[in-house]
Short mmCIF file of C-alpha atoms and ligand atoms in Angstrom, two decimals:
data_model
loop_
_atom_site.label_atom_id
_atom_site.label_comp_id
_atom_site.label_asym_id
_atom_site.label_seq_id
_atom_site.Cartn_x
_atom_site.Cartn_y
_atom_site.Cartn_z
CA MET A 1 0.21 0.09 -0.07
CA PRO A 2 1.25 3.39 -1.01
CA LYS A 3 2.12 5.59 1.86
CA GLN A 4 -0.43 8.37 3.01
CA THR A 5 1.15 11.51 2.48
CA ILE A 6 0.53 15.36 2.51
CA GLU A 7 -0.57 16.68 -0.82
CA GLU A 8 -2.16 20.22 -0.05
CA ILE A 9 -2.62 22.45 2.95
CA GLU A 10 -5.28 25.22 2.90
CA ILE A 11 -5.42 27.56 5.61
CA ILE A 12 -9.02 29.52 5.48
CA PRO A 13 -10.06 32.08 8.04
CA VAL A 14 -13.77 32.13 8.40
CA ALA A 15 -16.55 34.32 10.39
CA GLY A 16 -19.77 33.63 11.61
CA TYR A 17 -22.36 35.56 13.53
CA ASP A 18 -22.76 36.06 17.24
CA SER A 19 -24.85 37.57 19.92
CA MET A 20 -23.78 40.52 21.94
CA LEU A 21 -22.23 38.33 24.89
CA LEU A 22 -21.13 40.03 27.83
CA ASN A 23 -17.93 39.04 29.91
CA LEU A 24 -14.90 40.74 31.51
CA SER A 25 -13.10 41.48 28.07
CA GLY A 26 -16.26 43.54 27.04
CA ALA A 27 -18.85 42.53 24.44
CA HIS A 28 -18.72 40.12 21.59
CA THR A 29 -18.91 41.62 18.37
CA PRO A 30 -21.74 40.65 15.63
CA THR A 31 -19.32 38.44 14.12
CA PHE A 32 -16.39 36.01 15.34
CA SER A 33 -13.58 34.62 13.33
CA ARG A 34 -12.21 30.91 13.23
CA ILE A 35 -9.47 29.55 11.25
CA LEU A 36 -9.94 26.23 9.48
CA VAL A 37 -6.86 24.05 8.19
CA ILE A 38 -7.71 21.37 5.41
CA ILE A 39 -5.04 19.10 4.44
CA THR A 40 -5.75 16.67 1.58
CA ASP A 41 -3.65 13.62 1.19
CA ASN A 42 -2.37 11.58 -1.91
CA VAL A 43 -5.76 10.04 -2.56
CA GLY A 44 -7.85 12.91 -2.05
CA ARG A 45 -9.47 12.40 1.50
CA GLU A 46 -9.66 15.81 3.42
CA GLY A 47 -8.81 16.36 7.21
CA ILE A 48 -9.99 19.36 9.01
CA GLY A 49 -8.98 21.54 11.84
CA GLU A 50 -10.76 24.46 13.67
CA ILE A 51 -8.89 27.00 15.98
CA PRO A 52 -9.34 30.48 16.98
CA CYS A 53 -8.40 33.49 14.74
CA SER A 54 -5.80 35.88 14.83
CA GLN A 55 -3.19 37.49 12.71
CA SER A 56 -0.26 36.10 14.26
CA ILE A 57 -1.84 32.52 14.02
CA LEU A 58 -2.46 33.06 10.28
CA ASP A 59 1.10 34.30 9.98
CA ILE A 60 2.48 31.34 11.60
CA LEU A 61 0.48 28.57 9.92
CA ASP A 62 1.65 30.16 6.58
CA LEU A 63 5.26 29.37 7.66
CA MET A 64 4.52 25.93 8.96
CA ALA A 65 2.44 24.93 5.95
CA ASN A 66 5.00 24.65 3.33
CA PRO A 67 7.48 22.32 4.53
CA LEU A 68 4.64 19.71 5.34
CA ARG A 69 4.03 18.99 1.84
CA GLY A 70 4.94 15.38 0.95
CA GLU A 71 5.41 14.28 4.38
CA PRO A 72 3.95 10.93 5.55
CA VAL A 73 0.72 11.63 7.42
CA GLU A 74 1.58 8.69 9.90
CA ASN A 75 4.47 10.67 11.27
CA TYR A 76 2.03 13.01 12.66
CA ARG A 77 3.77 13.12 16.13
CA SER A 78 7.21 13.94 15.24
CA ILE A 79 5.75 16.64 12.67
CA LEU A 80 3.94 18.24 15.62
CA ARG A 81 6.69 17.86 18.03
CA SER A 82 8.97 19.52 15.58
CA LEU A 83 6.68 22.52 15.09
CA LEU A 84 6.26 23.04 18.51
CA ASP A 85 9.69 23.00 19.17
CA ARG A 86 10.70 25.49 16.25
CA TYR A 87 7.97 27.86 17.24
CA LYS A 88 7.36 27.63 20.80
CA ARG A 89 9.14 30.99 21.72
CA HIS A 90 6.16 32.76 20.19
CA ASP A 91 4.18 31.45 23.10
CA ALA A 92 6.76 32.65 25.78
CA GLY A 93 4.33 35.41 27.24
CA GLY A 94 1.70 33.07 28.08
CA ARG A 95 -1.79 33.44 27.51
CA GLY A 96 -2.32 37.21 28.51
CA LEU A 97 -5.11 38.86 30.66
CA GLN A 98 -8.10 38.58 28.40
CA THR A 99 -10.83 36.11 29.14
CA PHE A 100 -9.42 34.47 25.76
CA ASP A 101 -6.38 32.47 25.35
CA GLN A 102 -3.92 34.70 23.22
CA ARG A 103 -1.17 32.38 22.53
CA THR A 104 0.08 31.70 18.83
CA THR A 105 1.86 28.49 18.44
CA ILE A 106 -0.07 26.09 20.41
CA HIS A 107 -3.35 27.19 18.51
CA ALA A 108 -1.62 26.75 15.08
CA VAL A 109 -0.24 23.55 15.92
CA THR A 110 -3.67 22.10 17.06
CA ALA A 111 -4.99 23.02 13.72
CA ILE A 112 -2.46 20.76 11.87
CA GLU A 113 -2.80 18.25 14.63
CA ALA A 114 -6.71 17.81 14.10
CA ALA A 115 -6.39 17.78 10.54
CA LEU A 116 -3.80 15.02 10.39
CA LEU A 117 -5.61 12.91 13.21
CA ASP A 118 -8.78 13.26 10.92
CA LEU A 119 -7.00 12.11 7.73
CA ARG A 120 -5.19 9.15 9.71
CA GLY A 121 -8.52 8.08 11.32
CA LYS A 122 -10.06 8.15 7.81
CA ALA A 123 -7.28 6.05 6.42
CA LEU A 124 -7.71 3.61 9.22
CA GLY A 125 -11.43 3.73 9.33
CA MET A 126 -11.49 4.74 13.05
CA PRO A 127 -12.68 7.70 15.07
CA VAL A 128 -9.93 10.30 16.47
CA CYS A 129 -10.43 9.26 19.87
CA GLU A 130 -8.85 5.78 19.11
CA LEU A 131 -5.81 7.55 18.25
CA LEU A 132 -5.41 9.67 21.14
CA GLY A 133 -4.24 8.59 24.57
CA ARG A 134 -5.33 5.13 25.37
CA GLY A 135 -8.10 5.15 22.98
CA LYS A 136 -11.73 5.52 23.44
CA VAL A 137 -13.13 5.70 26.96
CA ARG A 138 -16.64 6.89 26.48
CA ASP A 139 -19.13 7.02 23.74
CA SER A 140 -21.53 9.80 25.33
CA ILE A 141 -20.05 13.15 25.76
CA PRO A 142 -21.78 15.52 28.21
CA PHE A 143 -21.97 19.27 27.47
CA LEU A 144 -23.06 21.93 29.38
CA ALA A 145 -25.46 25.21 28.89
CA TYR A 146 -23.19 28.10 28.61
CA LEU A 147 -25.22 31.13 29.53
CA PHE A 148 -24.19 34.73 29.17
CA PHE A 149 -25.90 38.25 29.75
CA VAL A 150 -26.47 39.59 26.41
CA GLY A 151 -26.16 43.36 25.83
CA ASP A 152 -28.92 45.67 24.18
CA SER A 153 -27.25 45.30 20.74
CA GLN A 154 -29.98 47.88 19.13
CA ALA A 155 -28.68 50.72 21.51
CA THR A 156 -25.49 50.51 19.58
CA GLU A 157 -24.32 51.31 16.06
CA PHE A 158 -23.17 47.43 15.57
CA ASP A 159 -25.11 45.56 13.30
CA TYR A 160 -25.95 42.29 14.90
CA PRO A 161 -28.18 39.71 13.48
CA GLN A 162 -31.74 39.32 14.46
CA GLU A 163 -33.51 36.03 14.40
CA VAL A 164 -36.36 37.01 15.96
CA ALA A 165 -38.65 35.40 13.49
CA HIS A 166 -36.74 32.18 13.89
CA PRO A 167 -39.10 29.01 14.11
CA ASN A 168 -37.05 27.39 16.99
CA ARG A 169 -37.73 29.16 20.49
CA TRP A 170 -34.21 29.24 21.39
CA GLN A 171 -32.79 30.46 18.32
CA SER A 172 -35.69 33.23 18.02
CA ALA A 173 -34.60 34.31 21.62
CA ARG A 174 -30.93 34.31 21.38
CA ARG A 175 -29.82 37.56 19.90
CA SER A 176 -32.06 39.57 22.52
CA PRO A 177 -30.95 41.43 25.34
CA ALA A 178 -30.60 39.40 28.73
CA MET A 179 -29.57 41.82 31.40
CA ASP A 180 -31.13 40.47 34.61
CA THR A 181 -31.95 37.23 36.56
CA ASN A 182 -35.25 36.88 35.02
CA ALA A 183 -33.61 36.85 31.45
CA ILE A 184 -31.11 34.24 32.58
CA ILE A 185 -33.62 31.81 33.93
CA GLU A 186 -35.51 32.19 30.68
CA GLN A 187 -32.49 31.45 28.66
CA ALA A 188 -31.59 28.48 30.89
CA GLY A 189 -35.03 27.27 30.48
CA LEU A 190 -34.89 27.57 26.46
CA VAL A 191 -31.50 25.88 26.21
CA ALA A 192 -32.63 23.17 28.67
CA GLU A 193 -35.75 22.41 26.53
CA THR A 194 -34.10 22.54 23.10
CA TYR A 195 -30.92 20.50 24.03
CA GLY A 196 -31.67 18.63 27.20
CA PHE A 197 -28.83 20.17 29.21
CA LYS A 198 -28.22 19.14 32.98
CA ASP A 199 -25.64 21.46 33.75
CA PHE A 200 -25.35 25.40 33.42
CA LYS A 201 -22.64 27.67 33.67
CA LEU A 202 -23.01 31.64 34.14
CA LYS A 203 -20.51 33.73 32.51
CA GLY A 204 -19.92 36.34 35.20
CA GLY A 205 -17.24 39.32 35.25
CA VAL A 206 -20.16 41.44 33.90
CA PHE A 207 -22.08 42.85 36.92
CA ALA A 208 -21.17 43.66 40.53
CA PRO A 209 -20.85 40.19 42.26
CA ASP A 210 -24.16 40.27 44.18
CA LYS A 211 -26.20 40.51 40.93
CA GLU A 212 -24.45 37.50 39.37
CA ILE A 213 -24.98 35.28 42.74
CA GLU A 214 -28.68 36.25 42.70
CA ALA A 215 -28.73 34.78 38.96
CA VAL A 216 -26.92 31.68 40.28
CA ILE A 217 -29.16 31.37 43.29
CA SER A 218 -32.26 31.77 41.24
CA LEU A 219 -31.09 29.15 38.92
CA SER A 220 -30.34 26.59 41.60
CA GLN A 221 -34.07 27.24 42.70
CA THR A 222 -35.62 26.88 39.20
CA PHE A 223 -33.51 23.94 38.25
CA PRO A 224 -32.65 22.07 41.69
CA LYS A 225 -31.33 18.76 39.99
CA ALA A 226 -28.85 20.94 37.73
CA ARG A 227 -25.30 21.09 38.21
CA LEU A 228 -24.40 24.87 38.26
CA THR A 229 -21.04 27.05 38.08
CA LEU A 230 -20.37 30.77 37.71
CA ASP A 231 -17.08 32.07 35.87
CA PRO A 232 -16.02 35.71 36.67
CA ASN A 233 -12.67 35.25 35.15
CA GLY A 234 -10.73 35.96 38.14
CA CYS A 235 -11.92 39.53 38.26
CA TRP A 236 -12.98 38.91 42.14
CA ASP A 237 -10.44 39.28 44.92
CA LEU A 238 -10.40 36.99 47.36
CA SER A 239 -12.26 38.30 50.04
CA THR A 240 -15.13 39.07 47.40
CA ALA A 241 -14.83 35.34 46.62
CA LEU A 242 -15.06 34.03 49.94
CA LYS A 243 -18.17 36.13 50.70
CA ALA A 244 -19.67 34.78 47.42
CA ALA A 245 -18.68 31.17 48.42
CA THR A 246 -20.60 31.43 51.44
CA GLN A 247 -23.89 32.13 49.59
CA LEU A 248 -23.19 29.74 47.08
CA LYS A 249 -22.20 26.61 49.08
CA GLY A 250 -24.41 23.95 48.28
CA LYS A 251 -25.70 25.52 45.29
CA VAL A 252 -22.88 25.38 42.68
CA SER A 253 -20.78 22.35 42.05
CA TYR A 254 -17.70 24.27 41.45
CA LEU A 255 -16.70 27.91 40.98
CA GLU A 256 -14.38 28.62 37.87
CA ASP A 257 -11.68 30.97 38.08
CA PRO A 258 -13.67 33.03 41.09
CA CYS A 259 -10.38 35.01 42.09
CA GLY A 260 -6.69 35.54 40.66
CA ALA A 261 -3.39 36.99 41.06
CA GLU A 262 -3.58 39.53 43.91
CA GLY A 263 -0.36 41.68 45.01
CA ARG A 264 2.36 39.69 46.29
CA PHE A 265 0.40 36.37 45.67
CA SER A 266 -0.01 34.36 42.28
CA SER A 267 -3.30 33.29 40.76
CA ARG A 268 -2.34 29.70 42.00
CA GLU A 269 -1.66 30.74 45.33
CA ILE A 270 -4.98 32.68 45.75
CA MET A 271 -6.99 29.77 44.03
CA ALA A 272 -5.60 27.53 46.56
CA GLU A 273 -6.43 29.95 49.40
CA PHE A 274 -9.93 30.11 48.26
CA LYS A 275 -10.24 26.35 47.64
CA GLN A 276 -9.06 25.59 51.04
CA ARG A 277 -11.10 28.33 52.97
CA SER A 278 -14.52 27.97 51.05
CA GLY A 279 -14.59 24.37 50.77
CA ILE A 280 -15.65 24.77 46.94
CA PRO A 281 -13.96 23.06 44.13
CA THR A 282 -12.37 25.29 41.64
CA ALA A 283 -12.26 25.10 38.09
CA THR A 284 -9.70 27.05 35.59
CA ASN A 285 -9.06 28.06 32.04
CA MET A 286 -6.91 31.05 33.10
CA VAL A 287 -4.25 29.61 35.78
CA ALA A 288 -3.24 26.28 34.60
CA THR A 289 -2.70 26.52 30.77
CA ASP A 290 0.26 24.72 30.22
CA SER A 291 2.29 21.63 32.04
CA ARG A 292 4.42 24.00 34.08
CA GLU A 293 1.38 25.82 35.52
CA LEU A 294 -0.69 22.62 35.78
CA ALA A 295 2.50 21.27 37.71
CA HIS A 296 2.37 24.32 40.22
CA ALA A 297 -1.38 24.23 40.52
CA ILE A 298 -1.30 20.67 41.49
CA LYS A 299 1.30 20.81 44.08
CA GLN A 300 -0.33 23.83 45.56
CA SER A 301 -3.95 22.14 45.74
CA ALA A 302 -5.15 25.05 43.94
CA LEU A 303 -7.34 23.17 41.43
CA ASP A 304 -10.15 20.42 41.12
CA ILE A 305 -10.94 20.76 37.32
CA PRO A 306 -8.47 21.98 34.59
CA LEU A 307 -10.54 22.96 31.78
CA ALA A 308 -8.01 21.39 29.12
CA ASP A 309 -9.27 23.15 26.08
CA PRO A 310 -7.68 20.97 23.21
CA HIS A 311 -7.46 24.16 21.03
CA PHE A 312 -4.77 25.52 23.69
CA TRP A 313 -3.37 22.36 24.96
CA GLY A 314 -3.45 20.29 21.79
CA MET A 315 -5.50 17.18 21.39
CA GLU A 316 -3.17 14.82 22.61
CA GLY A 317 -2.09 17.42 25.23
CA ALA A 318 -5.47 17.57 26.56
CA VAL A 319 -5.83 13.88 26.58
CA GLN A 320 -2.65 13.79 28.84
CA VAL A 321 -4.09 16.22 31.09
CA SER A 322 -6.95 13.74 31.83
CA SER A 323 -4.29 11.05 32.65
CA LEU A 324 -2.66 13.48 35.28
CA CYS A 325 -6.31 14.35 36.67
CA ASP A 326 -6.94 10.73 37.02
CA GLN A 327 -3.58 9.99 38.94
CA ASN A 328 -4.18 13.03 41.14
CA GLY A 329 -7.70 12.70 41.85
CA LEU A 330 -8.88 15.69 39.96
CA SER A 331 -11.79 16.02 37.18
CA TRP A 332 -11.17 16.72 33.68
CA GLY A 333 -12.90 19.44 31.53
CA ALA A 334 -12.56 21.50 28.74
CA HIS A 335 -13.15 25.41 28.05
CA SER A 336 -14.73 26.98 24.92
CA ASN A 337 -14.89 30.16 22.95
CA ASN A 338 -17.31 30.68 19.81
CA HIS A 339 -16.81 27.96 17.52
CA PHE A 340 -18.11 26.04 14.45
CA ASP A 341 -18.98 22.64 14.31
CA ILE A 342 -15.75 21.15 13.40
CA SER A 343 -14.44 22.28 16.84
CA LEU A 344 -17.36 20.71 18.42
CA ALA A 345 -16.27 17.51 16.92
CA MET A 346 -12.39 17.94 17.84
CA VAL A 347 -13.61 18.71 21.54
CA SER A 348 -16.10 15.69 21.46
CA GLN A 349 -13.27 13.26 20.15
CA VAL A 350 -11.00 14.34 22.63
CA ALA A 351 -13.49 14.07 25.64
CA ALA A 352 -14.11 10.53 24.18
CA ALA A 353 -10.53 9.85 24.98
CA ALA A 354 -10.31 11.69 28.25
CA GLU A 355 -9.57 9.19 31.23
CA GLY A 356 -11.02 9.27 34.54
CA THR A 357 -13.96 11.68 35.68
CA ILE A 358 -14.99 14.54 33.48
CA THR A 359 -16.89 17.31 33.85
CA ALA A 360 -19.67 18.41 31.53
CA ILE A 361 -17.63 20.16 28.73
CA ASP A 362 -18.37 24.11 27.75
CA THR A 363 -19.35 24.87 24.27
CA HIS A 364 -20.61 28.20 22.69
CA TRP A 365 -22.55 26.04 20.02
CA ILE A 366 -25.85 27.15 21.15
CA TRP A 367 -24.97 30.48 20.31
CA GLN A 368 -23.93 29.48 16.81
CA GLU A 369 -25.99 26.53 15.77
CA GLY A 370 -27.58 27.11 12.40
CA GLN A 371 -24.31 28.10 10.93
CA HIS A 372 -22.65 24.71 9.99
CA LEU A 373 -19.37 24.41 7.98
CA THR A 374 -19.75 20.54 7.76
CA LEU A 375 -22.46 18.48 6.05
CA ASN A 376 -23.22 16.57 9.29
CA PRO A 377 -22.53 18.61 12.24
CA PRO A 378 -22.67 16.91 15.70
CA GLN A 379 -25.84 16.99 17.40
CA ILE A 380 -26.57 17.74 21.25
CA THR A 381 -29.27 15.77 22.58
CA ASP A 382 -30.09 15.03 26.15
CA GLY A 383 -27.12 17.33 26.84
CA ALA A 384 -24.77 15.20 25.21
CA ILE A 385 -23.09 14.03 21.87
CA GLN A 386 -22.70 10.64 21.02
CA ILE A 387 -19.51 9.44 19.52
CA GLY A 388 -21.14 6.36 17.77
CA ASN A 389 -19.34 4.90 14.68
CA THR A 390 -17.58 8.15 13.63
CA VAL A 391 -14.49 7.63 11.15
CA GLY A 392 -11.90 10.48 11.81
CA LEU A 393 -13.44 13.42 13.34
CA GLY A 394 -16.89 12.32 12.17
CA VAL A 395 -17.51 15.35 9.91
CA GLU A 396 -17.48 16.23 6.31
CA ILE A 397 -16.50 20.02 5.06
CA ASP A 398 -19.15 21.72 3.40
CA ARG A 399 -17.45 23.54 0.77
CA SER A 400 -20.24 25.89 -0.19
CA ALA A 401 -21.01 27.05 3.55
CA VAL A 402 -16.92 27.38 4.04
CA GLU A 403 -17.10 29.63 1.07
CA GLN A 404 -19.67 31.77 2.38
CA ALA A 405 -18.16 31.98 5.91
CA HIS A 406 -14.84 33.03 4.20
CA ALA A 407 -16.73 35.56 2.24
CA LEU A 408 -18.12 37.09 5.38
CA TYR A 409 -14.53 37.17 7.01
CA LYS A 410 -13.45 39.16 4.32
CA ARG A 411 -16.17 41.79 4.37
CA VAL A 412 -15.64 42.00 8.40
CA GLY A 413 -11.87 42.38 7.67
CA GLN A 414 -10.97 41.89 11.26
CA SER A 415 -8.84 38.72 12.43
CA ASP A 416 -8.16 39.42 16.29
CA ARG A 417 -10.94 39.31 18.87
CA ASP A 418 -11.46 42.70 20.47
CA ASP A 419 -14.25 43.03 22.78
CA SER A 420 -13.67 46.57 23.97
CA LEU A 421 -14.89 47.72 20.30
CA ALA A 422 -18.74 46.73 20.97
CA MET A 423 -18.59 47.62 24.59
CA GLN A 424 -17.70 51.05 23.79
CA GLY A 425 -21.11 50.97 22.03
CA LEU A 426 -22.55 50.71 25.55
CA ILE A 427 -20.30 52.48 27.66
CA LYS A 428 -18.21 55.33 26.28
CA ASN A 429 -14.41 55.11 25.96
CA TRP A 430 -14.86 51.85 27.98
CA GLU A 431 -11.64 50.12 28.77
CA PHE A 432 -10.67 46.51 29.69
CA ASP A 433 -9.56 46.17 33.66
CA PRO A 434 -8.87 42.46 34.29
CA LYS A 435 -10.09 43.42 37.95
CA ARG A 436 -13.39 45.12 37.21
CA PRO A 437 -16.55 43.62 35.65
CA CYS A 438 -17.35 44.74 32.37
CA MET A 439 -20.55 46.89 33.12
CA VAL A 440 -19.01 48.48 36.51
CA ARG A 441 -17.46 51.79 35.23
O1 GKR B 1 -16.90 34.17 25.13
O2 GKR B 1 -16.71 35.82 26.41
C1 GKR B 1 -16.47 34.67 26.06
C2 GKR B 1 -15.67 33.99 27.20
O3 GKR B 1 -15.50 34.67 28.29
C3 GKR B 1 -14.45 33.36 26.85
O4 GKR B 1 -13.60 34.42 26.32
C4 GKR B 1 -13.70 32.54 27.90
O5 GKR B 1 -12.31 32.11 27.30
O6 GKR B 1 -15.32 30.97 27.90
C5 GKR B 1 -14.15 31.41 28.18
C6 GKR B 1 -13.92 30.95 29.81
O7 GKR B 1 -14.43 30.11 30.37
O8 GKR B 1 -13.37 31.89 30.53
MG1 MG B 2 -13.51 30.20 32.31
#
């Protein structure tokens, strides 16, 4: 049999529509951008990867792509290792202070990893999860309902999509403002009805802590059986987080990044103190984002649930985190940003191979569903995605949808995410402050 080799690599920035979702970084603009990497092998099979978009990732992918042509796909591990070694200096500054991870190399390499794993799986007739870690561990992947306060986009000059006439009750509601507890409860009800979620996460870092705590308490009363969490992205100081903990104990299953670095103390030291004094388990996508940070977090007992998003850990890297979790009595979870269906398939395959206990996986999909880039997007039913008999990532690219999403990207003309732009439409001259909720100015 001839070797499977890399024939062609396409790097395609794409955009999709979004709601005015509020978070510590500001407000989501009407569109979000992602990068697709499509690798074609010597018999014409296509492997796909999807990652967040930035100009620096696009530039580095251009550098990485050319030398890969003609390489055997089965050497994907050494290909990925040498790319990481060669370009790791670009990530030396870490993830940055925003709610989203701003590294370059790890994202670029993950896009190539996903596409190569997809190709390998297709050639071997097996799902990607069988190629990761110790193979498939589970078939059913639980996801959570990711609730957001939503700004009044009509009060700004930005042109957000309006879907009020959509036949689906959730999709007709998701672009409308949601600025108080009642609106969050309504959101939770609609997504639970549509997708069957049993877990809810509220994005905090928007209003003063009391208002967000009130919303979570109300969620716990309305959905007494649900697992709940709140994520203020580290903007509370330790004393605020501990006060919140007394009100939320018994109502949340864990708190995500309730606090962060403070004065002379590191984020992991403060999280450890919070965890010990509050007795509430902690999760993070901010303070344990690479092996060295994770090792410190484990040594200091700062953490119960590392949210090992494969987009910034790599797919195999995220599965390795799950083994570490299993050996250290932690649970594994994954973080998300706005994404299309290819990322949903990537995360599902990684979670299928994750060892030990996993917590329901984050996804922004509820805000995007309907904008598919594949012919067969994964479906969330009963709060979960079933792996079933997938081959590769289990999705096939929809070329015409990708063309349209690329045309939208070109029309928007913005590759890097900047939530301060739309936020300034709500609050004049608004500036990011990692220690102040975005509506508190
Ligand atoms: O989509 O606005 C957002 C979130 O705040 C995102 O940027 C975070 O990276 O979902 C993320 C989180 O869990 O922190
Ligand atoms: Mg988070």
